[in-house]
JSON list of C-alpha atoms and ligand atoms in Angstrom, two decimals:
[
{"chain": "A", "resi": 1, "resn": "MET", "atom": "CA", "xyz": [-21.04, 1.63, 4.86]},
{"chain": "A", "resi": 2, "resn": "THR", "atom": "CA", "xyz": [-24.22, -0.72, 5.22]},
{"chain": "A", "resi": 3, "resn": "HIS", "atom": "CA", "xyz": [-26.20, 2.73, 5.34]},
{"chain": "A", "resi": 4, "resn": "TYR", "atom": "CA", "xyz": [-24.56, 3.17, 1.25]},
{"chain": "A", "resi": 5, "resn": "ALA", "atom": "CA", "xyz": [-24.62, -0.77, 0.24]},
{"chain": "A", "resi": 6, "resn": "ILE", "atom": "CA", "xyz": [-28.41, -0.65, 0.71]},
{"chain": "A", "resi": 7, "resn": "SER", "atom": "CA", "xyz": [-28.42, 2.95, -1.08]},
{"chain": "A", "resi": 8, "resn": "LEU", "atom": "CA", "xyz": [-27.25, 1.01, -4.15]},
{"chain": "A", "resi": 9, "resn": "TYR", "atom": "CA", "xyz": [-28.80, -2.15, -4.37]},
{"chain": "A", "resi": 10, "resn": "ASP", "atom": "CA", "xyz": [-32.32, 0.48, -3.67]},
{"chain": "A", "resi": 11, "resn": "LYS", "atom": "CA", "xyz": [-31.29, 2.12, -6.70]},
{"chain": "A", "resi": 12, "resn": "LEU", "atom": "CA", "xyz": [-30.48, -1.19, -8.58]},
{"chain": "A", "resi": 13, "resn": "ARG", "atom": "CA", "xyz": [-33.55, -2.94, -7.21]},
{"chain": "A", "resi": 14, "resn": "GLU", "atom": "CA", "xyz": [-35.23, 0.29, -8.35]},
{"chain": "A", "resi": 15, "resn": "LYS", "atom": "CA", "xyz": [-34.39, 0.26, -12.27]},
{"chain": "A", "resi": 16, "resn": "GLN", "atom": "CA", "xyz": [-32.72, -3.08, -12.70]},
{"chain": "A", "resi": 17, "resn": "PRO", "atom": "CA", "xyz": [-34.50, -5.86, -11.23]},
{"chain": "A", "resi": 18, "resn": "LEU", "atom": "CA", "xyz": [-33.67, -8.87, -13.37]},
{"chain": "A", "resi": 19, "resn": "ASN", "atom": "CA", "xyz": [-30.17, -7.72, -12.61]},
{"chain": "A", "resi": 20, "resn": "PHE", "atom": "CA", "xyz": [-30.31, -9.98, -9.50]},
{"chain": "A", "resi": 21, "resn": "LYS", "atom": "CA", "xyz": [-31.38, -12.79, -11.47]},
{"chain": "A", "resi": 22, "resn": "LYS", "atom": "CA", "xyz": [-27.61, -13.37, -12.54]},
{"chain": "A", "resi": 23, "resn": "LEU", "atom": "CA", "xyz": [-26.83, -13.72, -9.08]},
{"chain": "A", "resi": 24, "resn": "ILE", "atom": "CA", "xyz": [-25.80, -16.95, -8.00]},
{"chain": "A", "resi": 25, "resn": "VAL", "atom": "CA", "xyz": [-24.58, -17.31, -4.18]},
{"chain": "A", "resi": 26, "resn": "VAL", "atom": "CA", "xyz": [-21.71, -20.08, -3.62]},
{"chain": "A", "resi": 27, "resn": "SER", "atom": "CA", "xyz": [-20.25, -21.49, 0.09]},
{"chain": "A", "resi": 28, "resn": "GLY", "atom": "CA", "xyz": [-17.10, -20.59, 0.62]},
{"chain": "A", "resi": 29, "resn": "ASP", "atom": "CA", "xyz": [-14.21, -19.80, 3.18]},
{"chain": "A", "resi": 30, "resn": "THR", "atom": "CA", "xyz": [-11.05, -18.16, 1.96]},
{"chain": "A", "resi": 31, "resn": "SER", "atom": "CA", "xyz": [-9.22, -19.28, 5.85]},
{"chain": "A", "resi": 32, "resn": "GLN", "atom": "CA", "xyz": [-9.07, -22.57, 3.77]},
{"chain": "A", "resi": 33, "resn": "GLU", "atom": "CA", "xyz": [-6.90, -23.68, 1.26]},
{"chain": "A", "resi": 34, "resn": "ASN", "atom": "CA", "xyz": [-8.67, -23.37, -2.40]},
{"chain": "A", "resi": 35, "resn": "LEU", "atom": "CA", "xyz": [-11.46, -21.40, -0.63]},
{"chain": "A", "resi": 36, "resn": "GLY", "atom": "CA", "xyz": [-13.41, -23.62, 1.08]},
{"chain": "A", "resi": 37, "resn": "LEU", "atom": "CA", "xyz": [-15.20, -23.73, -3.00]},
{"chain": "A", "resi": 38, "resn": "SER", "atom": "CA", "xyz": [-16.99, -27.29, -3.45]},
{"chain": "A", "resi": 39, "resn": "ALA", "atom": "CA", "xyz": [-15.77, -28.43, -6.47]},
{"chain": "A", "resi": 40, "resn": "VAL", "atom": "CA", "xyz": [-19.73, -28.26, -8.23]},
{"chain": "A", "resi": 41, "resn": "ASP", "atom": "CA", "xyz": [-19.50, -24.07, -7.38]},
{"chain": "A", "resi": 42, "resn": "ARG", "atom": "CA", "xyz": [-15.88, -24.56, -8.67]},
{"chain": "A", "resi": 43, "resn": "GLN", "atom": "CA", "xyz": [-16.68, -25.33, -12.15]},
{"chain": "A", "resi": 44, "resn": "MET", "atom": "CA", "xyz": [-19.87, -22.84, -12.37]},
{"chain": "A", "resi": 45, "resn": "LEU", "atom": "CA", "xyz": [-17.74, -20.51, -11.26]},
{"chain": "A", "resi": 46, "resn": "THR", "atom": "CA", "xyz": [-14.76, -21.76, -14.01]},
{"chain": "A", "resi": 47, "resn": "GLU", "atom": "CA", "xyz": [-17.46, -21.65, -16.68]},
{"chain": "A", "resi": 48, "resn": "LYS", "atom": "CA", "xyz": [-19.74, -18.66, -16.03]},
{"chain": "A", "resi": 49, "resn": "VAL", "atom": "CA", "xyz": [-17.13, -16.16, -14.60]},
{"chain": "A", "resi": 50, "resn": "THR", "atom": "CA", "xyz": [-15.62, -12.94, -16.19]},
{"chain": "A", "resi": 51, "resn": "ILE", "atom": "CA", "xyz": [-14.73, -11.24, -13.62]},
{"chain": "A", "resi": 52, "resn": "ILE", "atom": "CA", "xyz": [-13.35, -11.41, -10.06]},
{"chain": "A", "resi": 53, "resn": "ILE", "atom": "CA", "xyz": [-13.23, -8.87, -7.22]},
{"chain": "A", "resi": 54, "resn": "HIS", "atom": "CA", "xyz": [-11.76, -10.29, -4.90]},
{"chain": "A", "resi": 55, "resn": "ASN", "atom": "CA", "xyz": [-12.13, -8.00, -1.88]},
{"chain": "A", "resi": 56, "resn": "ALA", "atom": "CA", "xyz": [-12.53, -11.15, 1.39]},
{"chain": "A", "resi": 57, "resn": "ALA", "atom": "CA", "xyz": [-9.97, -10.64, 4.06]},
{"chain": "A", "resi": 58, "resn": "SER", "atom": "CA", "xyz": [-9.39, -10.26, 7.77]},
{"chain": "A", "resi": 59, "resn": "VAL", "atom": "CA", "xyz": [-9.18, -7.52, 8.50]},
{"chain": "A", "resi": 60, "resn": "LYS", "atom": "CA", "xyz": [-8.53, -7.49, 12.20]},
{"chain": "A", "resi": 61, "resn": "PHE", "atom": "CA", "xyz": [-4.48, -5.93, 13.09]},
{"chain": "A", "resi": 62, "resn": "ASN", "atom": "CA", "xyz": [-4.71, -8.94, 16.03]},
{"chain": "A", "resi": 63, "resn": "ASP", "atom": "CA", "xyz": [-4.75, -12.02, 14.25]},
{"chain": "A", "resi": 64, "resn": "SER", "atom": "CA", "xyz": [-2.64, -14.49, 14.43]},
{"chain": "A", "resi": 65, "resn": "LEU", "atom": "CA", "xyz": [0.36, -15.18, 11.64]},
{"chain": "A", "resi": 66, "resn": "LYS", "atom": "CA", "xyz": [-0.89, -17.71, 10.60]},
{"chain": "A", "resi": 67, "resn": "TYR", "atom": "CA", "xyz": [-4.67, -17.08, 10.59]},
{"chain": "A", "resi": 68, "resn": "ALA", "atom": "CA", "xyz": [-4.30, -13.12, 8.17]},
{"chain": "A", "resi": 69, "resn": "ILE", "atom": "CA", "xyz": [-1.70, -15.45, 5.92]},
{"chain": "A", "resi": 70, "resn": "LEU", "atom": "CA", "xyz": [-4.21, -18.84, 5.78]},
{"chain": "A", "resi": 71, "resn": "THR", "atom": "CA", "xyz": [-6.28, -16.16, 5.27]},
{"chain": "A", "resi": 72, "resn": "ASN", "atom": "CA", "xyz": [-5.31, -13.44, 3.80]},
{"chain": "A", "resi": 73, "resn": "THR", "atom": "CA", "xyz": [-2.22, -14.51, 1.54]},
{"chain": "A", "resi": 74, "resn": "ARG", "atom": "CA", "xyz": [-2.91, -18.21, 0.25]},
{"chain": "A", "resi": 75, "resn": "SER", "atom": "CA", "xyz": [-6.50, -17.14, -0.42]},
{"chain": "A", "resi": 76, "resn": "THR", "atom": "CA", "xyz": [-5.36, -15.09, -2.80]},
{"chain": "A", "resi": 77, "resn": "ARG", "atom": "CA", "xyz": [-2.64, -17.69, -4.58]},
{"chain": "A", "resi": 78, "resn": "ASP", "atom": "CA", "xyz": [-5.69, -20.04, -4.34]},
{"chain": "A", "resi": 79, "resn": "ILE", "atom": "CA", "xyz": [-8.17, -16.82, -6.46]},
{"chain": "A", "resi": 80, "resn": "CYS", "atom": "CA", "xyz": [-5.18, -16.40, -9.04]},
{"chain": "A", "resi": 81, "resn": "ILE", "atom": "CA", "xyz": [-5.16, -20.83, -9.17]},
{"chain": "A", "resi": 82, "resn": "LEU", "atom": "CA", "xyz": [-9.45, -20.46, -9.64]},
{"chain": "A", "resi": 83, "resn": "ALA", "atom": "CA", "xyz": [-8.87, -17.41, -11.87]},
{"chain": "A", "resi": 84, "resn": "GLU", "atom": "CA", "xyz": [-6.12, -19.30, -14.11]},
{"chain": "A", "resi": 85, "resn": "SER", "atom": "CA", "xyz": [-9.22, -22.65, -15.06]},
{"chain": "A", "resi": 86, "resn": "MET", "atom": "CA", "xyz": [-11.87, -20.28, -15.93]},
{"chain": "A", "resi": 87, "resn": "LYS", "atom": "CA", "xyz": [-12.52, -19.18, -19.60]},
{"chain": "A", "resi": 88, "resn": "ASN", "atom": "CA", "xyz": [-13.46, -16.42, -20.17]},
{"chain": "A", "resi": 89, "resn": "LEU", "atom": "CA", "xyz": [-11.17, -14.12, -17.79]},
{"chain": "A", "resi": 90, "resn": "MET", "atom": "CA", "xyz": [-11.47, -10.77, -18.36]},
{"chain": "A", "resi": 91, "resn": "ALA", "atom": "CA", "xyz": [-9.92, -9.28, -15.72]},
{"chain": "A", "resi": 92, "resn": "LEU", "atom": "CA", "xyz": [-8.97, -9.91, -11.47]},
{"chain": "A", "resi": 93, "resn": "VAL", "atom": "CA", "xyz": [-9.01, -6.46, -9.55]},
{"chain": "A", "resi": 94, "resn": "TYR", "atom": "CA", "xyz": [-7.21, -7.85, -5.97]},
{"chain": "A", "resi": 95, "resn": "VAL", "atom": "CA", "xyz": [-8.12, -5.29, -3.26]},
{"chain": "A", "resi": 96, "resn": "SER", "atom": "CA", "xyz": [-5.51, -4.50, -1.34]},
{"chain": "A", "resi": 97, "resn": "THR", "atom": "CA", "xyz": [-4.90, -1.61, 0.98]},
{"chain": "A", "resi": 98, "resn": "ALA", "atom": "CA", "xyz": [-2.98, 1.49, 1.20]},
{"chain": "A", "resi": 99, "resn": "TYR", "atom": "CA", "xyz": [-1.28, 0.17, 4.04]},
{"chain": "A", "resi": 100, "resn": "ALA", "atom": "CA", "xyz": [0.51, -2.34, 2.56]},
{"chain": "A", "resi": 101, "resn": "HIS", "atom": "CA", "xyz": [3.49, -0.76, 2.13]},
{"chain": "A", "resi": 102, "resn": "LEU", "atom": "CA", "xyz": [4.20, 1.66, 5.36]},
{"chain": "A", "resi": 103, "resn": "ASP", "atom": "CA", "xyz": [7.86, 2.41, 4.48]},
{"chain": "A", "resi": 104, "resn": "ASN", "atom": "CA", "xyz": [6.69, 4.25, 1.47]},
{"chain": "A", "resi": 105, "resn": "PRO", "atom": "CA", "xyz": [5.64, 8.41, 2.78]},
{"chain": "A", "resi": 106, "resn": "PHE", "atom": "CA", "xyz": [3.99, 8.95, -0.51]},
{"chain": "A", "resi": 107, "resn": "ILE", "atom": "CA", "xyz": [2.44, 5.26, -2.71]},
{"chain": "A", "resi": 108, "resn": "GLU", "atom": "CA", "xyz": [2.76, 5.74, -6.35]},
{"chain": "A", "resi": 109, "resn": "GLU", "atom": "CA", "xyz": [0.29, 3.39, -8.62]},
{"chain": "A", "resi": 110, "resn": "LYS", "atom": "CA", "xyz": [3.09, 0.49, -8.46]},
{"chain": "A", "resi": 111, "resn": "VAL", "atom": "CA", "xyz": [3.93, -2.39, -7.60]},
{"chain": "A", "resi": 112, "resn": "TYR", "atom": "CA", "xyz": [6.66, -2.70, -4.91]},
{"chain": "A", "resi": 113, "resn": "PRO", "atom": "CA", "xyz": [9.24, -5.52, -3.71]},
{"chain": "A", "resi": 114, "resn": "PRO", "atom": "CA", "xyz": [7.56, -7.99, -1.24]},
{"chain": "A", "resi": 115, "resn": "ILE", "atom": "CA", "xyz": [8.67, -7.52, 2.03]},
{"chain": "A", "resi": 116, "resn": "ASP", "atom": "CA", "xyz": [8.94, -11.35, 2.14]},
{"chain": "A", "resi": 117, "resn": "ASN", "atom": "CA", "xyz": [8.10, -14.42, -0.01]},
{"chain": "A", "resi": 118, "resn": "TRP", "atom": "CA", "xyz": [5.78, -15.68, -0.26]},
{"chain": "A", "resi": 119, "resn": "ARG", "atom": "CA", "xyz": [4.99, -19.14, -1.37]},
{"chain": "A", "resi": 120, "resn": "LYS", "atom": "CA", "xyz": [8.11, -19.49, 1.87]},
{"chain": "A", "resi": 121, "resn": "MET", "atom": "CA", "xyz": [5.39, -17.89, 4.16]},
{"chain": "A", "resi": 122, "resn": "ILE", "atom": "CA", "xyz": [1.99, -19.59, 2.87]},
{"chain": "A", "resi": 123, "resn": "LYS", "atom": "CA", "xyz": [4.82, -23.31, 3.28]},
{"chain": "A", "resi": 124, "resn": "MET", "atom": "CA", "xyz": [4.89, -21.78, 6.36]},
{"chain": "A", "resi": 125, "resn": "ALA", "atom": "CA", "xyz": [1.92, -21.25, 7.87]},
{"chain": "A", "resi": 126, "resn": "GLU", "atom": "CA", "xyz": [0.72, -24.27, 6.74]},
{"chain": "A", "resi": 127, "resn": "SER", "atom": "CA", "xyz": [3.03, -26.47, 7.92]},
{"chain": "A", "resi": 128, "resn": "LEU", "atom": "CA", "xyz": [4.19, -24.98, 11.76]},
{"chain": "A", "resi": 129, "resn": "ASP", "atom": "CA", "xyz": [1.81, -24.73, 14.90]},
{"chain": "A", "resi": 130, "resn": "GLU", "atom": "CA", "xyz": [-0.32, -21.81, 15.30]},
{"chain": "A", "resi": 131, "resn": "HIS", "atom": "CA", "xyz": [2.16, -21.25, 18.82]},
{"chain": "A", "resi": 132, "resn": "ILE", "atom": "CA", "xyz": [5.23, -21.60, 16.99]},
{"chain": "A", "resi": 133, "resn": "LEU", "atom": "CA", "xyz": [4.44, -19.36, 14.55]},
{"chain": "A", "resi": 134, "resn": "ASN", "atom": "CA", "xyz": [3.37, -17.25, 17.22]},
{"chain": "A", "resi": 135, "resn": "VAL", "atom": "CA", "xyz": [7.37, -16.85, 19.13]},
{"chain": "A", "resi": 136, "resn": "PHE", "atom": "CA", "xyz": [8.42, -16.41, 15.32]},
{"chain": "A", "resi": 137, "resn": "THR", "atom": "CA", "xyz": [6.08, -13.08, 14.50]},
{"chain": "A", "resi": 138, "resn": "ALA", "atom": "CA", "xyz": [7.88, -10.24, 16.30]},
{"chain": "A", "resi": 139, "resn": "LYS", "atom": "CA", "xyz": [11.01, -11.20, 13.96]},
{"chain": "A", "resi": 140, "resn": "CYS", "atom": "CA", "xyz": [9.38, -11.66, 10.19]},
{"chain": "A", "resi": 141, "resn": "LEU", "atom": "CA", "xyz": [6.84, -8.37, 11.19]},
{"chain": "A", "resi": 142, "resn": "ASN", "atom": "CA", "xyz": [10.61, -6.85, 11.33]},
{"chain": "A", "resi": 143, "resn": "ASN", "atom": "CA", "xyz": [8.80, -2.61, 11.40]},
{"chain": "A", "resi": 144, "resn": "ILE", "atom": "CA", "xyz": [5.55, -3.78, 9.95]},
{"chain": "A", "resi": 145, "resn": "PRO", "atom": "CA", "xyz": [3.18, -3.08, 12.98]},
{"chain": "A", "resi": 146, "resn": "ASN", "atom": "CA", "xyz": [0.48, -5.90, 12.17]},
{"chain": "A", "resi": 147, "resn": "THR", "atom": "CA", "xyz": [0.10, -9.04, 10.94]},
{"chain": "A", "resi": 148, "resn": "TYR", "atom": "CA", "xyz": [-2.90, -7.94, 8.53]},
{"chain": "A", "resi": 149, "resn": "ILE", "atom": "CA", "xyz": [-0.84, -5.22, 6.54]},
{"chain": "A", "resi": 150, "resn": "TYR", "atom": "CA", "xyz": [2.04, -8.44, 6.54]},
{"chain": "A", "resi": 151, "resn": "SER", "atom": "CA", "xyz": [-0.51, -10.32, 5.15]},
{"chain": "A", "resi": 152, "resn": "LYS", "atom": "CA", "xyz": [-1.45, -7.61, 2.36]},
{"chain": "A", "resi": 153, "resn": "ASN", "atom": "CA", "xyz": [1.79, -6.35, 1.39]},
{"chain": "A", "resi": 154, "resn": "LEU", "atom": "CA", "xyz": [2.71, -10.74, 0.54]},
{"chain": "A", "resi": 155, "resn": "ALA", "atom": "CA", "xyz": [-0.42, -10.80, -1.55]},
{"chain": "A", "resi": 156, "resn": "GLU", "atom": "CA", "xyz": [0.07, -8.15, -3.41]},
{"chain": "A", "resi": 157, "resn": "SER", "atom": "CA", "xyz": [2.97, -9.38, -4.10]},
{"chain": "A", "resi": 158, "resn": "VAL", "atom": "CA", "xyz": [1.22, -13.21, -4.86]},
{"chain": "A", "resi": 159, "resn": "ILE", "atom": "CA", "xyz": [-0.88, -10.73, -7.67]},
{"chain": "A", "resi": 160, "resn": "GLN", "atom": "CA", "xyz": [2.22, -9.53, -8.80]},
{"chain": "A", "resi": 161, "resn": "ASP", "atom": "CA", "xyz": [3.66, -13.16, -10.12]},
{"chain": "A", "resi": 162, "resn": "TYR", "atom": "CA", "xyz": [0.17, -14.28, -11.34]},
{"chain": "A", "resi": 163, "resn": "SER", "atom": "CA", "xyz": [0.09, -11.30, -13.49]},
{"chain": "A", "resi": 164, "resn": "LEU", "atom": "CA", "xyz": [2.56, -12.98, -15.53]},
{"chain": "A", "resi": 165, "resn": "SER", "atom": "CA", "xyz": [0.07, -15.29, -16.77]},
{"chain": "A", "resi": 166, "resn": "LEU", "atom": "CA", "xyz": [-4.32, -12.92, -16.13]},
{"chain": "A", "resi": 167, "resn": "PRO", "atom": "CA", "xyz": [-5.33, -9.29, -16.11]},
{"chain": "A", "resi": 168, "resn": "CYS", "atom": "CA", "xyz": [-4.28, -8.47, -12.56]},
{"chain": "A", "resi": 169, "resn": "ALA", "atom": "CA", "xyz": [-5.17, -4.94, -10.73]},
{"chain": "A", "resi": 170, "resn": "ILE", "atom": "CA", "xyz": [-4.58, -3.64, -7.68]},
{"chain": "A", "resi": 171, "resn": "VAL", "atom": "CA", "xyz": [-6.55, -0.98, -5.99]},
{"chain": "A", "resi": 172, "resn": "ARG", "atom": "CA", "xyz": [-5.75, 0.48, -2.55]},
{"chain": "A", "resi": 173, "resn": "PRO", "atom": "CA", "xyz": [-8.36, 2.14, -1.19]},
{"chain": "A", "resi": 174, "resn": "SER", "atom": "CA", "xyz": [-7.29, 4.15, 2.22]},
{"chain": "A", "resi": 175, "resn": "MET", "atom": "CA", "xyz": [-9.51, 4.78, 5.45]},
{"chain": "A", "resi": 176, "resn": "GLY", "atom": "CA", "xyz": [-13.03, 2.82, 4.95]},
{"chain": "A", "resi": 177, "resn": "THR", "atom": "CA", "xyz": [-15.90, 4.92, 6.92]},
{"chain": "B", "resi": 201, "resn": "NAP", "atom": "N1", "xyz": [-12.47, -0.43, 5.63]},
{"chain": "B", "resi": 201, "resn": "NAP", "atom": "C1", "xyz": [-10.82, 0.39, 5.10]},
{"chain": "B", "resi": 201, "resn": "NAP", "atom": "O1", "xyz": [-10.15, 1.04, 5.54]},
{"chain": "B", "resi": 201, "resn": "NAP", "atom": "C2", "xyz": [-10.28, -0.49, 3.75]},
{"chain": "B", "resi": 201, "resn": "NAP", "atom": "C3", "xyz": [-9.66, -0.01, 3.46]},
{"chain": "B", "resi": 201, "resn": "NAP", "atom": "C4", "xyz": [-8.54, -0.61, 3.32]},
{"chain": "B", "resi": 201, "resn": "NAP", "atom": "C5", "xyz": [-8.71, -1.85, 2.87]},
{"chain": "B", "resi": 201, "resn": "NAP", "atom": "N2", "xyz": [-9.98, -2.83, 2.69]},
{"chain": "B", "resi": 201, "resn": "NAP", "atom": "C6", "xyz": [-9.93, -4.23, 2.69]},
{"chain": "B", "resi": 201, "resn": "NAP", "atom": "O2", "xyz": [-11.15, -3.43, 1.94]},
{"chain": "B", "resi": 201, "resn": "NAP", "atom": "C7", "xyz": [-11.79, -5.05, 2.19]},
{"chain": "B", "resi": 201, "resn": "NAP", "atom": "C8", "xyz": [-13.06, -5.11, 2.71]},
{"chain": "B", "resi": 201, "resn": "NAP", "atom": "O3", "xyz": [-12.43, -4.30, 3.93]},
{"chain": "B", "resi": 201, "resn": "NAP", "atom": "P1", "xyz": [-14.03, -4.12, 4.99]},
{"chain": "B", "resi": 201, "resn": "NAP", "atom": "O4", "xyz": [-13.16, -2.64, 5.71]},
{"chain": "B", "resi": 201, "resn": "NAP", "atom": "O5", "xyz": [-14.67, -3.38, 4.12]},
{"chain": "B", "resi": 201, "resn": "NAP", "atom": "O6", "xyz": [-13.98, -5.23, 5.69]},
{"chain": "B", "resi": 201, "resn": "NAP", "atom": "P2", "xyz": [-14.64, -5.77, 6.43]},
{"chain": "B", "resi": 201, "resn": "NAP", "atom": "O7", "xyz": [-16.08, -5.03, 5.85]},
{"chain": "B", "resi": 201, "resn": "NAP", "atom": "O8", "xyz": [-14.71, -7.12, 7.66]},
{"chain": "B", "resi": 201, "resn": "NAP", "atom": "O9", "xyz": [-15.31, -7.13, 4.82]},
{"chain": "B", "resi": 201, "resn": "NAP", "atom": "C9", "xyz": [-14.61, -8.19, 4.67]},
{"chain": "B", "resi": 201, "resn": "NAP", "atom": "C10", "xyz": [-15.23, -9.50, 4.38]},
{"chain": "B", "resi": 201, "resn": "NAP", "atom": "O10", "xyz": [-14.32, -10.18, 4.17]},
{"chain": "B", "resi": 201, "resn": "NAP", "atom": "C11", "xyz": [-15.35, -11.30, 4.10]},
{"chain": "B", "resi": 201, "resn": "NAP", "atom": "N3", "xyz": [-14.12, -12.32, 4.54]},
{"chain": "B", "resi": 201, "resn": "NAP", "atom": "C12", "xyz": [-13.78, -12.91, 5.82]},
{"chain": "B", "resi": 201, "resn": "NAP", "atom": "N4", "xyz": [-13.17, -13.42, 6.55]},
{"chain": "B", "resi": 201, "resn": "NAP", "atom": "C13", "xyz": [-13.68, -14.58, 5.25]},
{"chain": "B", "resi": 201, "resn": "NAP", "atom": "C14", "xyz": [-13.71, -15.90, 5.31]},
{"chain": "B", "resi": 201, "resn": "NAP", "atom": "N5", "xyz": [-12.80, -16.79, 6.33]},
{"chain": "B", "resi": 201, "resn": "NAP", "atom": "N6", "xyz": [-14.48, -16.18, 4.02]},
{"chain": "B", "resi": 201, "resn": "NAP", "atom": "C15", "xyz": [-14.59, -15.32, 3.39]},
{"chain": "B", "resi": 201, "resn": "NAP", "atom": "N7", "xyz": [-15.48, -14.55, 3.24]},
{"chain": "B", "resi": 201, "resn": "NAP", "atom": "C16", "xyz": [-14.38, -13.55, 4.46]},
{"chain": "B", "resi": 201, "resn": "NAP", "atom": "C17", "xyz": [-16.19, -10.53, 4.72]},
{"chain": "B", "resi": 201, "resn": "NAP", "atom": "O11", "xyz": [-17.15, -11.54, 5.55]},
{"chain": "B", "resi": 201, "resn": "NAP", "atom": "P3", "xyz": [-18.82, -11.92, 5.95]},
{"chain": "B", "resi": 201, "resn": "NAP", "atom": "O12", "xyz": [-19.34, -10.47, 6.46]},
{"chain": "B", "resi": 201, "resn": "NAP", "atom": "O13", "xyz": [-18.98, -12.93, 5.72]},
{"chain": "B", "resi": 201, "resn": "NAP", "atom": "O14", "xyz": [-17.50, -12.06, 7.33]},
{"chain": "B", "resi": 201, "resn": "NAP", "atom": "C18", "xyz": [-17.07, -9.10, 4.62]},
{"chain": "B", "resi": 201, "resn": "NAP", "atom": "O15", "xyz": [-17.53, -9.96, 3.63]},
{"chain": "B", "resi": 201, "resn": "NAP", "atom": "C19", "xyz": [-10.02, -5.39, 2.58]},
{"chain": "B", "resi": 201, "resn": "NAP", "atom": "O16", "xyz": [-9.62, -6.72, 1.46]},
{"chain": "B", "resi": 201, "resn": "NAP", "atom": "C20", "xyz": [-9.58, -5.00, 3.05]},
{"chain": "B", "resi": 201, "resn": "NAP", "atom": "O17", "xyz": [-8.48, -5.39, 3.12]},
{"chain": "B", "resi": 201, "resn": "NAP", "atom": "C21", "xyz": [-10.40, -1.24, 3.83]}
]
């Protein structure tokens, strides 16, 4: 993946070097509420951003349920909340995974019913301590193989709900290299 990324940016550097002047780096942490963004950066994003590609995720299969929900599900809600304040938003693209709906043998280009209520699960992850949530993990996951898939499935449901007020799209890549 790194190899392709370097090639891609080399081409851009060669053909459109001025495009790099558009890049503004901000510091954030998707495991934190409100994405760990400063108020100044939030304001700047609200003014300038037209397209969001929400790609950040913890992709570890063995994260605790608490961490997976906060980092992958709550962050998606907080991206949507930020997106609602953006003045010129044209699209919010959520990078999900083809494995978010494992109980279906064939994944169609449609949204599927969620495995759980994302609002309830975010509240649980915020209020219960890690140990208690670990005890409940097997019960919550039911037949879902890991906390990553579970949190990504719930995140799709967040996007589905916010698509009533935002121009959302979901992409579901399969296995990368
Ligand atoms: N690879 C696959 O086969 C595959 C398949 C389907 C879907 N996806 C999806 O594609 C997306 C990218 O995954 P990937 O495989 O490319 O994984 P990756 O290389 O680990 O990329 C994950 C990205 O999320 C960022 N991130 C993780 N935790 C963060 C945090 N707490 N705060 C801010 N940023 C954080 C990472 O930033 P740092 O680099 O700074 O850590 C990294 O840029 C994910 O949404 C994943 O679910 C991947």
